[in-house]
Coordinates of C-alpha atoms and ligand atoms in Angstrom, one line a residue:
X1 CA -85.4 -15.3 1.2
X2 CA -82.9 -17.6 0.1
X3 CA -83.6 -20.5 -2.7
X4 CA -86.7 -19.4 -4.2
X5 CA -86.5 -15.4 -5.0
X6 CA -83.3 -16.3 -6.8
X7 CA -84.7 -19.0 -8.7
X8 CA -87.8 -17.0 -9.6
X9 CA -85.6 -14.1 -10.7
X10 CA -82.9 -16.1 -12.5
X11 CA -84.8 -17.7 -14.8
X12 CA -82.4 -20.6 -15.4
X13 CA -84.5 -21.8 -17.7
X14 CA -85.0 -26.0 -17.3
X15 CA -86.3 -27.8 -19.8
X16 CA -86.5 -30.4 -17.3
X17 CA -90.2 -29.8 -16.1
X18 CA -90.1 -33.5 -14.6
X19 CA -87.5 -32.2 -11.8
X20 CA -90.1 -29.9 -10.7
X21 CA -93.1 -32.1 -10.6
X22 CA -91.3 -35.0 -8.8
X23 CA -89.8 -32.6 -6.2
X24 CA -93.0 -30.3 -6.0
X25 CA -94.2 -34.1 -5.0
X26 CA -91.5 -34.1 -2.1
X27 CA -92.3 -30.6 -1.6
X28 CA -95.7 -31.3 -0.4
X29 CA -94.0 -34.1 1.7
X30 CA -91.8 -31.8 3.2
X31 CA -94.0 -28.6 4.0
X32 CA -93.7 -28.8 7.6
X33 CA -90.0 -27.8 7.3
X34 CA -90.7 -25.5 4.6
X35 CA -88.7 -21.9 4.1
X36 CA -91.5 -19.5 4.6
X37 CA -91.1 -16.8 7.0
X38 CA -94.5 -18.1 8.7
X39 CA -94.8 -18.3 12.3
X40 CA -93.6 -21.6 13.6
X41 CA -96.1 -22.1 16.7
X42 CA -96.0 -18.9 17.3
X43 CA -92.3 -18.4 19.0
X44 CA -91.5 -16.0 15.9
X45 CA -94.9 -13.7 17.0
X46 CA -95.1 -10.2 18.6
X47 CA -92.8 -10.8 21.8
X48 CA -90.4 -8.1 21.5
X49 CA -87.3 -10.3 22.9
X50 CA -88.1 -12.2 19.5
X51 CA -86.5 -10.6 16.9
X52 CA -85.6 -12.6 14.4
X53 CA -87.6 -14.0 11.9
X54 CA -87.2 -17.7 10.5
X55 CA -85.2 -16.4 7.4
X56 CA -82.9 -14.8 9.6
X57 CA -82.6 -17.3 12.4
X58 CA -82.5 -19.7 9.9
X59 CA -78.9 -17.9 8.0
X60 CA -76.5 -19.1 9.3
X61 CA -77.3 -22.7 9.9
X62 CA -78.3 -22.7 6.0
X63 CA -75.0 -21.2 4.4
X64 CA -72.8 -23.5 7.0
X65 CA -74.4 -26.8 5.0
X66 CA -71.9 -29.4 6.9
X67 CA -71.6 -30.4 10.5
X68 CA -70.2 -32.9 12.8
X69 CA -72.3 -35.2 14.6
X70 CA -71.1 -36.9 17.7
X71 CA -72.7 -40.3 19.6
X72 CA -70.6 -40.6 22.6
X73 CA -71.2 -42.2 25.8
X74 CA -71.1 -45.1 28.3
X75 CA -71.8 -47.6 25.2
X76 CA -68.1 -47.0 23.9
X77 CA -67.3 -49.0 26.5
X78 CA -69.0 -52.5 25.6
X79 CA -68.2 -50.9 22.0
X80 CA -71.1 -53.9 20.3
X81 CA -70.1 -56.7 22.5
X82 CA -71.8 -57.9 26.2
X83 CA -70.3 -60.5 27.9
X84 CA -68.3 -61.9 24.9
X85 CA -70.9 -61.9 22.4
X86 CA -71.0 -59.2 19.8
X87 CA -74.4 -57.4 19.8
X88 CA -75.8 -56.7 16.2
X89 CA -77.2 -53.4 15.2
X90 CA -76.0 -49.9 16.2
X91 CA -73.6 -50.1 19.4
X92 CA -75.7 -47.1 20.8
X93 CA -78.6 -49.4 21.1
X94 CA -76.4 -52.3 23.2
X95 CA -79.0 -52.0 26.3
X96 CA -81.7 -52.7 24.3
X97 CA -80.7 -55.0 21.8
X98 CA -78.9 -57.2 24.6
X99 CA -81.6 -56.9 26.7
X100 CA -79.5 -55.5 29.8
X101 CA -81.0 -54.4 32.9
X102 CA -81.3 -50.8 33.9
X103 CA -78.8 -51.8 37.0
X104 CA -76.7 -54.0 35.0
X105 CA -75.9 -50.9 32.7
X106 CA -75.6 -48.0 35.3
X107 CA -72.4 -50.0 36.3
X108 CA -70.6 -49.1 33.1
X109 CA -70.8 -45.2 34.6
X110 CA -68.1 -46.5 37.0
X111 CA -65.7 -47.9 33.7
X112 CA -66.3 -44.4 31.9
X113 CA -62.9 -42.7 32.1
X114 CA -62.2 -41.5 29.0
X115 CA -58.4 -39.9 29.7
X116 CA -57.7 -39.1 26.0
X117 CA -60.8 -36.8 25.3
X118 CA -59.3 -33.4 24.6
X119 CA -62.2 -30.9 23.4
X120 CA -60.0 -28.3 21.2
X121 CA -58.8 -31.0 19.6
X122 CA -62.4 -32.6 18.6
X123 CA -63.2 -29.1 17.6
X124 CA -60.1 -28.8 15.3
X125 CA -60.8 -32.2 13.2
X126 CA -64.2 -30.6 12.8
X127 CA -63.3 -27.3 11.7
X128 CA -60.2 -29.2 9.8
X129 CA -62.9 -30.8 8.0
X130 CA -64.5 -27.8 7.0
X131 CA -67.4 -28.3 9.0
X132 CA -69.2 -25.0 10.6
X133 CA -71.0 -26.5 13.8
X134 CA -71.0 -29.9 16.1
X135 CA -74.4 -32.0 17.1
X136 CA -73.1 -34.1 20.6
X137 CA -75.0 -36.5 22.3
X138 CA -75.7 -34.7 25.4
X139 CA -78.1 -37.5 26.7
X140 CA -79.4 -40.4 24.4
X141 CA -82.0 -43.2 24.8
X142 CA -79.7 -44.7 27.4
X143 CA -80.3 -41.6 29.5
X144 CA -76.3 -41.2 30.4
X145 CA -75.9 -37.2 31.0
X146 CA -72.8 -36.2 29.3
X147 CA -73.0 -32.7 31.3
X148 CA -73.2 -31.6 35.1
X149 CA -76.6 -32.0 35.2
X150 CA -78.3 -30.5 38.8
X151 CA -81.2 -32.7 38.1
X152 CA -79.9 -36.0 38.1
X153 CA -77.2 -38.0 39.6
X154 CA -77.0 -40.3 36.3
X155 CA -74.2 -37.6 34.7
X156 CA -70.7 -37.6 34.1
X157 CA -70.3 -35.6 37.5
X158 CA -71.7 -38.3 40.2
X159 CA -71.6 -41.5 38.7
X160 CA -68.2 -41.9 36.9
X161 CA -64.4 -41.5 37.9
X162 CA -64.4 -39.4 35.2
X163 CA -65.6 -35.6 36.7
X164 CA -65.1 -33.5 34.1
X165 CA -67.7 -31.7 32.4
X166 CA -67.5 -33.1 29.3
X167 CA -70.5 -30.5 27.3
X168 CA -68.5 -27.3 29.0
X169 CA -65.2 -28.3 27.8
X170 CA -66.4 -28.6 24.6
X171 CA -68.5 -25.3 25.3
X172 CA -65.5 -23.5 25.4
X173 CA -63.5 -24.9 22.7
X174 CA -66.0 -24.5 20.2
X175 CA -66.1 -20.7 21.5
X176 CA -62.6 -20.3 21.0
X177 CA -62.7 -22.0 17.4
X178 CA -65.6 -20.3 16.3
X179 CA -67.6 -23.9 16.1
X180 CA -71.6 -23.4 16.6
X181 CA -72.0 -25.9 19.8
X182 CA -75.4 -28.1 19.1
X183 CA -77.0 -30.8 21.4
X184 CA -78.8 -34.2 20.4
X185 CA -81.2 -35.2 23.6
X186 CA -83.3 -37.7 23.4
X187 CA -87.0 -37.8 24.7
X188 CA -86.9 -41.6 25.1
X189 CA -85.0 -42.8 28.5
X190 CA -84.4 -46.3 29.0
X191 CA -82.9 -45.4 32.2
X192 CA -85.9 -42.9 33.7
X193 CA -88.4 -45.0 35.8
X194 CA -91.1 -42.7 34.8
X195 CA -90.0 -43.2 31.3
X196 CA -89.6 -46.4 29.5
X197 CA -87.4 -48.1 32.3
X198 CA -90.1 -49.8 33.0
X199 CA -90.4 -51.5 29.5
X200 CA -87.4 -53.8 30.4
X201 CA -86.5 -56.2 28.4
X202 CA -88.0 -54.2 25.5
X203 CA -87.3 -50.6 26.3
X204 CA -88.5 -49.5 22.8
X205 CA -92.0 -51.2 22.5
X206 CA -94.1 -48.7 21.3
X207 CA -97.2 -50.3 22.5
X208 CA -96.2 -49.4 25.7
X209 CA -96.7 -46.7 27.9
X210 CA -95.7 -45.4 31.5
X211 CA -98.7 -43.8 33.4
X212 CA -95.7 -41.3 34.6
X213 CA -94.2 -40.2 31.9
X214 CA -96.0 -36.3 31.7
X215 CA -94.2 -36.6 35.6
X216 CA -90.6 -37.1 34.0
X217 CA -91.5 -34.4 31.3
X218 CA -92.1 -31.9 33.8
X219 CA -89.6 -32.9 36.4
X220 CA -86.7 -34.5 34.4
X221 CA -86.7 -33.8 30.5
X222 CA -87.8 -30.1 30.7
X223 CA -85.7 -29.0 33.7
X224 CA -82.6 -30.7 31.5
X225 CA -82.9 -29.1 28.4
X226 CA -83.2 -25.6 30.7
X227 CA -79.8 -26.8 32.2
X228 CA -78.3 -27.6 28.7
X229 CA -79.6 -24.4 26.9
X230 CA -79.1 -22.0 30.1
X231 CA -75.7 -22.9 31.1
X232 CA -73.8 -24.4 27.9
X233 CA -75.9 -22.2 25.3
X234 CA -76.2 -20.1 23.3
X235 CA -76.7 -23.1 21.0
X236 CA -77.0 -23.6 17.4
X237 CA -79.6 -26.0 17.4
X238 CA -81.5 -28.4 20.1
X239 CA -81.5 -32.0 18.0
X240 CA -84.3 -34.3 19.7
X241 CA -85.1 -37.8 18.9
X242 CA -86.5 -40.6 20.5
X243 CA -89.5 -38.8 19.7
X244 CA -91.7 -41.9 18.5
X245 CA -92.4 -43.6 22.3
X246 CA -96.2 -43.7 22.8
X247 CA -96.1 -41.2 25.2
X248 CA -95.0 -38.1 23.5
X249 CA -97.7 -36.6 21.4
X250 CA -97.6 -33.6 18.9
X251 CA -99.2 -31.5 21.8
X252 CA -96.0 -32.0 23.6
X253 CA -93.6 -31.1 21.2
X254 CA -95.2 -28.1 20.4
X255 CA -95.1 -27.2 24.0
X256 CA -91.2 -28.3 24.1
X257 CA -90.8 -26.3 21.2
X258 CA -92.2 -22.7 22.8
X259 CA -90.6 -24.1 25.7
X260 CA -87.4 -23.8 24.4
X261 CA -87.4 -20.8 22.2
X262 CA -89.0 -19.2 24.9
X263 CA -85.3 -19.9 27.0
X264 CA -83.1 -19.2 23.9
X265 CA -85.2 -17.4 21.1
X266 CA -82.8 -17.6 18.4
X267 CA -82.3 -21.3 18.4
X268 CA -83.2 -23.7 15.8
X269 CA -85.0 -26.7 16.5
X270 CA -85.0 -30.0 14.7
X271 CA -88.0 -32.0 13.7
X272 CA -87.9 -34.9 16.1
X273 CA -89.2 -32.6 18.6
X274 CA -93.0 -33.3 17.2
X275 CA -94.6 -36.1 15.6
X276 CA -94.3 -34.7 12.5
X277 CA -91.5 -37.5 11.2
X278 CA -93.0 -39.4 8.5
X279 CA -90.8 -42.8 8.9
X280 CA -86.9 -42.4 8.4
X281 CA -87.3 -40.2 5.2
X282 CA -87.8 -37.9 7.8
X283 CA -89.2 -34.9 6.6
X284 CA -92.4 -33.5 8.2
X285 CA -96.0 -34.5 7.1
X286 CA -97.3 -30.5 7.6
X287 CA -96.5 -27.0 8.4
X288 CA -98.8 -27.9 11.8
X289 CA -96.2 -29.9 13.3
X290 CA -93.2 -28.4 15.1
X291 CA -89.6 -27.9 14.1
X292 CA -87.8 -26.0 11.7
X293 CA -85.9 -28.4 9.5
X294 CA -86.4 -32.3 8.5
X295 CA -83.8 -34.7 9.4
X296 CA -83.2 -37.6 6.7
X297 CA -81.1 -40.5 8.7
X298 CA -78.8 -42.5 6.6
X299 CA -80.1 -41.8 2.7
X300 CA -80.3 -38.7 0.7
X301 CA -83.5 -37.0 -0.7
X302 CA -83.9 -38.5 -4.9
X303 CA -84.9 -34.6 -6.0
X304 CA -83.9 -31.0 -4.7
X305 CA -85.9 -29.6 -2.5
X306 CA -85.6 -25.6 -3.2
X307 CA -86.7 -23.7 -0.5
X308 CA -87.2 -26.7 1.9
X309 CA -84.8 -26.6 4.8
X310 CA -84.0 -30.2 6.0
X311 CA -80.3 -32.0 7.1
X312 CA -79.3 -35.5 6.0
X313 CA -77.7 -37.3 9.1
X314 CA -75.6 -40.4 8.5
X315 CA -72.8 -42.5 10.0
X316 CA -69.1 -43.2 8.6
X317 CA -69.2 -46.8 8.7
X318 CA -72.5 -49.2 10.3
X319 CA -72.9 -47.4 13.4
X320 CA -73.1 -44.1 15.4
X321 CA -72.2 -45.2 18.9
X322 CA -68.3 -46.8 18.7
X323 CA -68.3 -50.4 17.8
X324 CA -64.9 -51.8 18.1
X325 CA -65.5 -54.6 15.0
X326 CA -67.5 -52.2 12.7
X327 CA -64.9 -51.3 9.9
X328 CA -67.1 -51.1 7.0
X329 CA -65.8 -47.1 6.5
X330 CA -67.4 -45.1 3.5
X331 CA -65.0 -43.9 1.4
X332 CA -63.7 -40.5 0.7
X333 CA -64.9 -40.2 -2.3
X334 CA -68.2 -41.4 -1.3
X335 CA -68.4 -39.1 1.4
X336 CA -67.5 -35.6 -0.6
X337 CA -69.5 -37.0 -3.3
X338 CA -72.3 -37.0 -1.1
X339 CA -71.7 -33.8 0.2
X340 CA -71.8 -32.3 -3.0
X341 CA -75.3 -34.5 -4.0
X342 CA -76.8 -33.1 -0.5
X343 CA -75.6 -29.4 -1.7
X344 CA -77.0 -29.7 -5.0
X345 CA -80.6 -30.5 -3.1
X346 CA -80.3 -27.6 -0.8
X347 CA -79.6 -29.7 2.4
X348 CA -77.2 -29.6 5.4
X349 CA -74.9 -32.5 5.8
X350 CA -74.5 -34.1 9.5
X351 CA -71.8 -36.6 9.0
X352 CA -71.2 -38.4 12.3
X353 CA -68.3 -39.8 14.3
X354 CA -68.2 -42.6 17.3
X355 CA -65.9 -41.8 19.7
X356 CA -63.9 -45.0 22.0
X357 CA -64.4 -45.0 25.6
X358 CA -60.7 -43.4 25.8
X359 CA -62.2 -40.7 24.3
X360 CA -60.6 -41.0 20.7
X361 CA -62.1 -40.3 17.8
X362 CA -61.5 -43.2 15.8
X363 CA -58.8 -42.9 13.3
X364 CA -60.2 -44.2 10.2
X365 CA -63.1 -41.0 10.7
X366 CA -59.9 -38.8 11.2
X367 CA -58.4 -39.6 7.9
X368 CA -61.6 -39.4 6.1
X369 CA -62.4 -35.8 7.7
X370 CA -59.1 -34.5 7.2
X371 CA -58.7 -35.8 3.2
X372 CA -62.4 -33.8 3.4
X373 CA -61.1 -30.4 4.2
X374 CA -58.5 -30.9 1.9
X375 CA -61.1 -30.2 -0.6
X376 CA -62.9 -28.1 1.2
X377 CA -60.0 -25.7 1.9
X378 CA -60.3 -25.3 -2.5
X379 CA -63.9 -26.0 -2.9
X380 CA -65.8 -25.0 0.0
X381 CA -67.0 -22.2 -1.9
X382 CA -69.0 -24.2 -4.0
X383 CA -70.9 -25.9 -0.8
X384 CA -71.0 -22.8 1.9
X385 CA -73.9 -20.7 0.9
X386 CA -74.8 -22.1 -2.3
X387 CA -78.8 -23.2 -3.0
X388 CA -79.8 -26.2 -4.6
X389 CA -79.2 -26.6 -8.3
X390 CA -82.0 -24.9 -10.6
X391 CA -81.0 -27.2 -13.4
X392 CA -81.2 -30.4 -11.8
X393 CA -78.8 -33.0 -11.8
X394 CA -75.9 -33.6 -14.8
X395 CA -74.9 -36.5 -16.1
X396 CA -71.4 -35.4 -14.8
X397 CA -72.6 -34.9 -11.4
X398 CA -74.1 -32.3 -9.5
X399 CA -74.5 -28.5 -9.5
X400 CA -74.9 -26.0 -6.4
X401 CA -76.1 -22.0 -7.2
X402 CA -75.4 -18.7 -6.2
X403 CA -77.8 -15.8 -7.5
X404 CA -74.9 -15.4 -10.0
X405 CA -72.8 -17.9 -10.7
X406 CA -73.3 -22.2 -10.9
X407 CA -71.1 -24.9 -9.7
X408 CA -70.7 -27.7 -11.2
X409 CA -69.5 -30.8 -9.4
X410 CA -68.0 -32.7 -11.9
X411 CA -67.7 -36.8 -10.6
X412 CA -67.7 -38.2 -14.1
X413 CA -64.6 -36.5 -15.8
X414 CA -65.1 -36.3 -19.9
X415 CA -62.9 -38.3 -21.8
X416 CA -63.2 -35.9 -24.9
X417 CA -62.7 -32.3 -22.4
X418 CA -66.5 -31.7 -23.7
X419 CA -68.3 -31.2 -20.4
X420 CA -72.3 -31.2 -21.1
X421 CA -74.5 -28.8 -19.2
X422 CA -77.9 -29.8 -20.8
X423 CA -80.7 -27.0 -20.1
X424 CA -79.0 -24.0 -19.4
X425 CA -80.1 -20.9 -21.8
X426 CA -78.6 -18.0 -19.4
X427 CA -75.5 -16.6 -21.4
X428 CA -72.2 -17.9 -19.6
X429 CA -69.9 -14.3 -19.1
X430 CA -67.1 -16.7 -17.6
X431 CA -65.9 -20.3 -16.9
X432 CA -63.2 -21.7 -15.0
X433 CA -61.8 -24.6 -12.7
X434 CA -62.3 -23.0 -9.0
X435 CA -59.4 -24.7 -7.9
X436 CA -57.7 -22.6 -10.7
X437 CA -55.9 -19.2 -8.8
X438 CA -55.3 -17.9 -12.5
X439 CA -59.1 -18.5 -13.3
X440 CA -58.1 -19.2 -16.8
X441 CA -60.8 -19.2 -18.9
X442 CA -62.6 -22.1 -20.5
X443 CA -64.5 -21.9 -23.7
X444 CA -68.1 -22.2 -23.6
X445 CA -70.5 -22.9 -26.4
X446 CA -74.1 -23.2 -27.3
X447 CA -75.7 -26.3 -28.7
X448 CA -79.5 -25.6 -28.7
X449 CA -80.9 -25.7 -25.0
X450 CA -76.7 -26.8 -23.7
X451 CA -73.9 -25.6 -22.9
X452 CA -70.5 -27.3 -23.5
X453 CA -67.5 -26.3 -21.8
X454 CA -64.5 -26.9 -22.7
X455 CA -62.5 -28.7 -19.8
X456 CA -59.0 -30.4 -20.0
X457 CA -58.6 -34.0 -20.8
X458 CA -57.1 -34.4 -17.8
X459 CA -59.4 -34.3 -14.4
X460 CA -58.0 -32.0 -11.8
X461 CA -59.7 -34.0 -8.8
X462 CA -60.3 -37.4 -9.4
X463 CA -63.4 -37.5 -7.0
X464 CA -64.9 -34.0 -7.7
X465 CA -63.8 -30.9 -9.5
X466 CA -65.8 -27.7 -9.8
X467 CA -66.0 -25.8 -12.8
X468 CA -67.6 -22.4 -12.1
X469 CA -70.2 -20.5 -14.5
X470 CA -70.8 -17.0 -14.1
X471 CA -74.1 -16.7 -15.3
X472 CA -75.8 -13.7 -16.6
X473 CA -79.3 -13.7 -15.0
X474 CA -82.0 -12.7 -17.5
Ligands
FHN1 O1 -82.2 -44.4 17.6 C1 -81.5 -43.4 17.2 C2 -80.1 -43.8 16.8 O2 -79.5 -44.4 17.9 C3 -79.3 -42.6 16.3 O3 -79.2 -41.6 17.4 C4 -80.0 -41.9 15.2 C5 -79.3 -40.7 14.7 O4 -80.1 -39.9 14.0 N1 -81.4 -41.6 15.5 C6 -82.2 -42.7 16.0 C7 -82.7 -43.6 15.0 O5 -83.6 -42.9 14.2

């Protein structure tokens, strides 16, 4: 019962009745993924092994709000070019987009030998960051297993000089660090031959479809995911995609889904796992379709979305598989100021990293992650278990809740140390910089339906400093 009791019982009274028709608008886009405690296909009903409702299974994913995601595998070795020709597009997509045979590719098993890759310390840069749980490719569309997979001989185990469970290691060292350990699998195979292997060159047509592929659902994909949720879990969360091939139907990822709760009944599923996807906005087009969250890739919703559960996912620079020539990095400031914007709409944020084929993750992704948890170490308060904003966006920024208290993301610093809060009528009992240990308070008055706070002429943080409003609720 997160976002909306406390809105309804807060009151914060918005004069801004446009924020609430435009995102009741992506509301109705969004009600598959919506916050209700209602049955989702029936894995939350009766069965006594199933305790938990969605609210609670939901918890913890919802107040941890930022996560690492992870593309890793054979492609960081080509890393966007194929015999001497860079290959446009995402470098995770190399097979496809330079049309390469399924036994062309299988050879870059034998090159994956990735010496550096040391699990704690992937772990540490993500709980440096101030991130609360890691989404790793444990198979995508290429179909390389990243595990010890008994299933298949295409893993990390029998097909590279590597032999080293690379999901176990990181098993463990999310254990130890307290990291919630999630896996991305993807339903589309390029490399299965009852899959879209046979598709070659065009692995992805959607037009096309494999006469076997309910055989390599019940023989390949489902037997996997056991092995992945069985012997790495528990998990955080299962993270399909691939999801749009001809093949897969709704019926199937509602089976997928039971499937899997049915193995781990606390774990939280992603939207790709039905058809529910509407285009790359992502969200699901009904409460029929299964999963429990929607999954924006690469933009950010326009409105808040109270009492919608959904995750933005987007890449550093051009590409989530490592490209060795893609250095078009997103700035720090871009990236907290996004985290903050994603906050303020009730959303997780899955920023993701490329490892090289060394098994590096690459240093520009380091620095930005690290100058991250430097403001997350003062202001993760303001993002961990905070609601989206029930006064909608300032024209200084953004604003994340708590049932008694606002935080304001200030981006825009005021020249004049008048900070507008338009629309707030709850009485302010306190204001102060959070980064401030003295909490020294700021004075806070009333112009008709605002509030203006008093700020220094000076901005603390250049790129985002929270001023905190304890709010008497009405
Ligand atoms: O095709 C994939 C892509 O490679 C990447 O994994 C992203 C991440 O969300 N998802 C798909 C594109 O929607």
């Amino acid at each position: 019962m997160g976002n909306k009791k406390a809105a309804q019982s807060n009151i914060y009274v918005c004069s801004r009745s446009v924020l609430i028709t435009s995102s009741a608008a992506f509301i109705l886009l969004a009600a598959g993924c919506a916050r209700t405690t209602t049955k989702s296909s029936g894995a939350d009903s009766g069965q006594a092994k199933q305790q938990l409702s969605k609210d609670e299974r939901m918890k913890w994913w919802r107040e941890a709000r930022f996560g690492m995601f992870i593309h890793w595998g054979l492609y960081a070795i080509p890393a966007g070019e194929w015999k001497g020709e860079k290959i446009p597009n995402i470098g995770e997509w190399i097979m496809e987009n330079a049309d390469i045979p399924v036994d062309e590719y299988e050879q870059l098993a034998k090159q994956f030998n990735p010496v550096k890759f040391n699990a704690d310390e992937w772990v540490r840069i993500a709980k440096n960051a101030g991130m609360k749980y890691i989404v790793i490719t444990s198979k995508h569309h290429d179909g390389f297993c990243l595990w010890d997979s008994k299933v298949s001989d295409y893993d990390i185990m029998a097909s590279t000089p590597f032999k080293r469970d690379i999901l176990k290691e990181l098993s463990e060292a999310c254990a130890k660090q307290g990291i919630r350990l999630c896996f991305y699998h993807s339903i589309m195979d390029w490399h299965h031959p009852d899959a879209q292997a046979p598709f070659y060159p065009n692995y992805n047509d959607r037009r096309l479809s494999n006469a076997n592929f309910q055989r390599y659902v019940d023989t390949y994909l489902k037997p996997q995911i056991k092995e992945l949720v069985i012997n790495y879990g528990p998990l955080g969360v299962l993270w399909f995609d691939g999801e749009w091939v001809k093949d897969w139907t709704e019926p199937m990822g509602s089976d997928m889904y039971k499937y899997v709760r049915d193995l781990q009944p606390d774990i939280i599923i992603n939207n790709r796992v039905g058809k529910g996807r509407k285009g790359m906005q992502s969200m699901s087009r009904g409460e029929e379709f299964a999963g429990d969250f929607g999954t924006p890739e690469q933009r950010i919703p326009p409105t808040g979305l109270a009492g919608v559960d959904w995750e933005t996912c987007m890449t550093m620079n051009d590409t989530w598989g490592f490209k060795s020539y893609d250095h078009n990095w997103k700035s720090t400031k871009d990236l907290i100021q996004k985290l903050a914007d994603i906050a303020s709409k009730g959303g997780n944020f899955l920023l993701n990293v490329g490892p090289t084929a060394e098994g590096l993750i690459p240093q520009p992704s380091v620095e930005r992650l690290a100058a991250m948890g430097e403001w997350m170490k003062i202001n993760g308060e303001s993002i961990y278990g905070t609601t989206a904003s029930p006064i909608g966006k300032l024209p200084c920024g953004r604003c994340t809740a708590k049932p008694d208290r606002l935080y304001l993301h200030v981006f825009n610093w005021p020249q004049d140390g008048k900070l507008l809060v338009p629309g707030l009528k709850n009485k302010v009992k306190k204001a102060y910089l959070l980064a401030d240990k003295e909490r020294s308070e700021l004075a806070v008055k009333s112009r008709g339906k605002d509030k203006i706070i008093n700020v220094p002429k000076e901005a603390p943080d250049k790129i985002n400093t929270v001023v905190v409003l304890e709010i008497k609720n009405k």
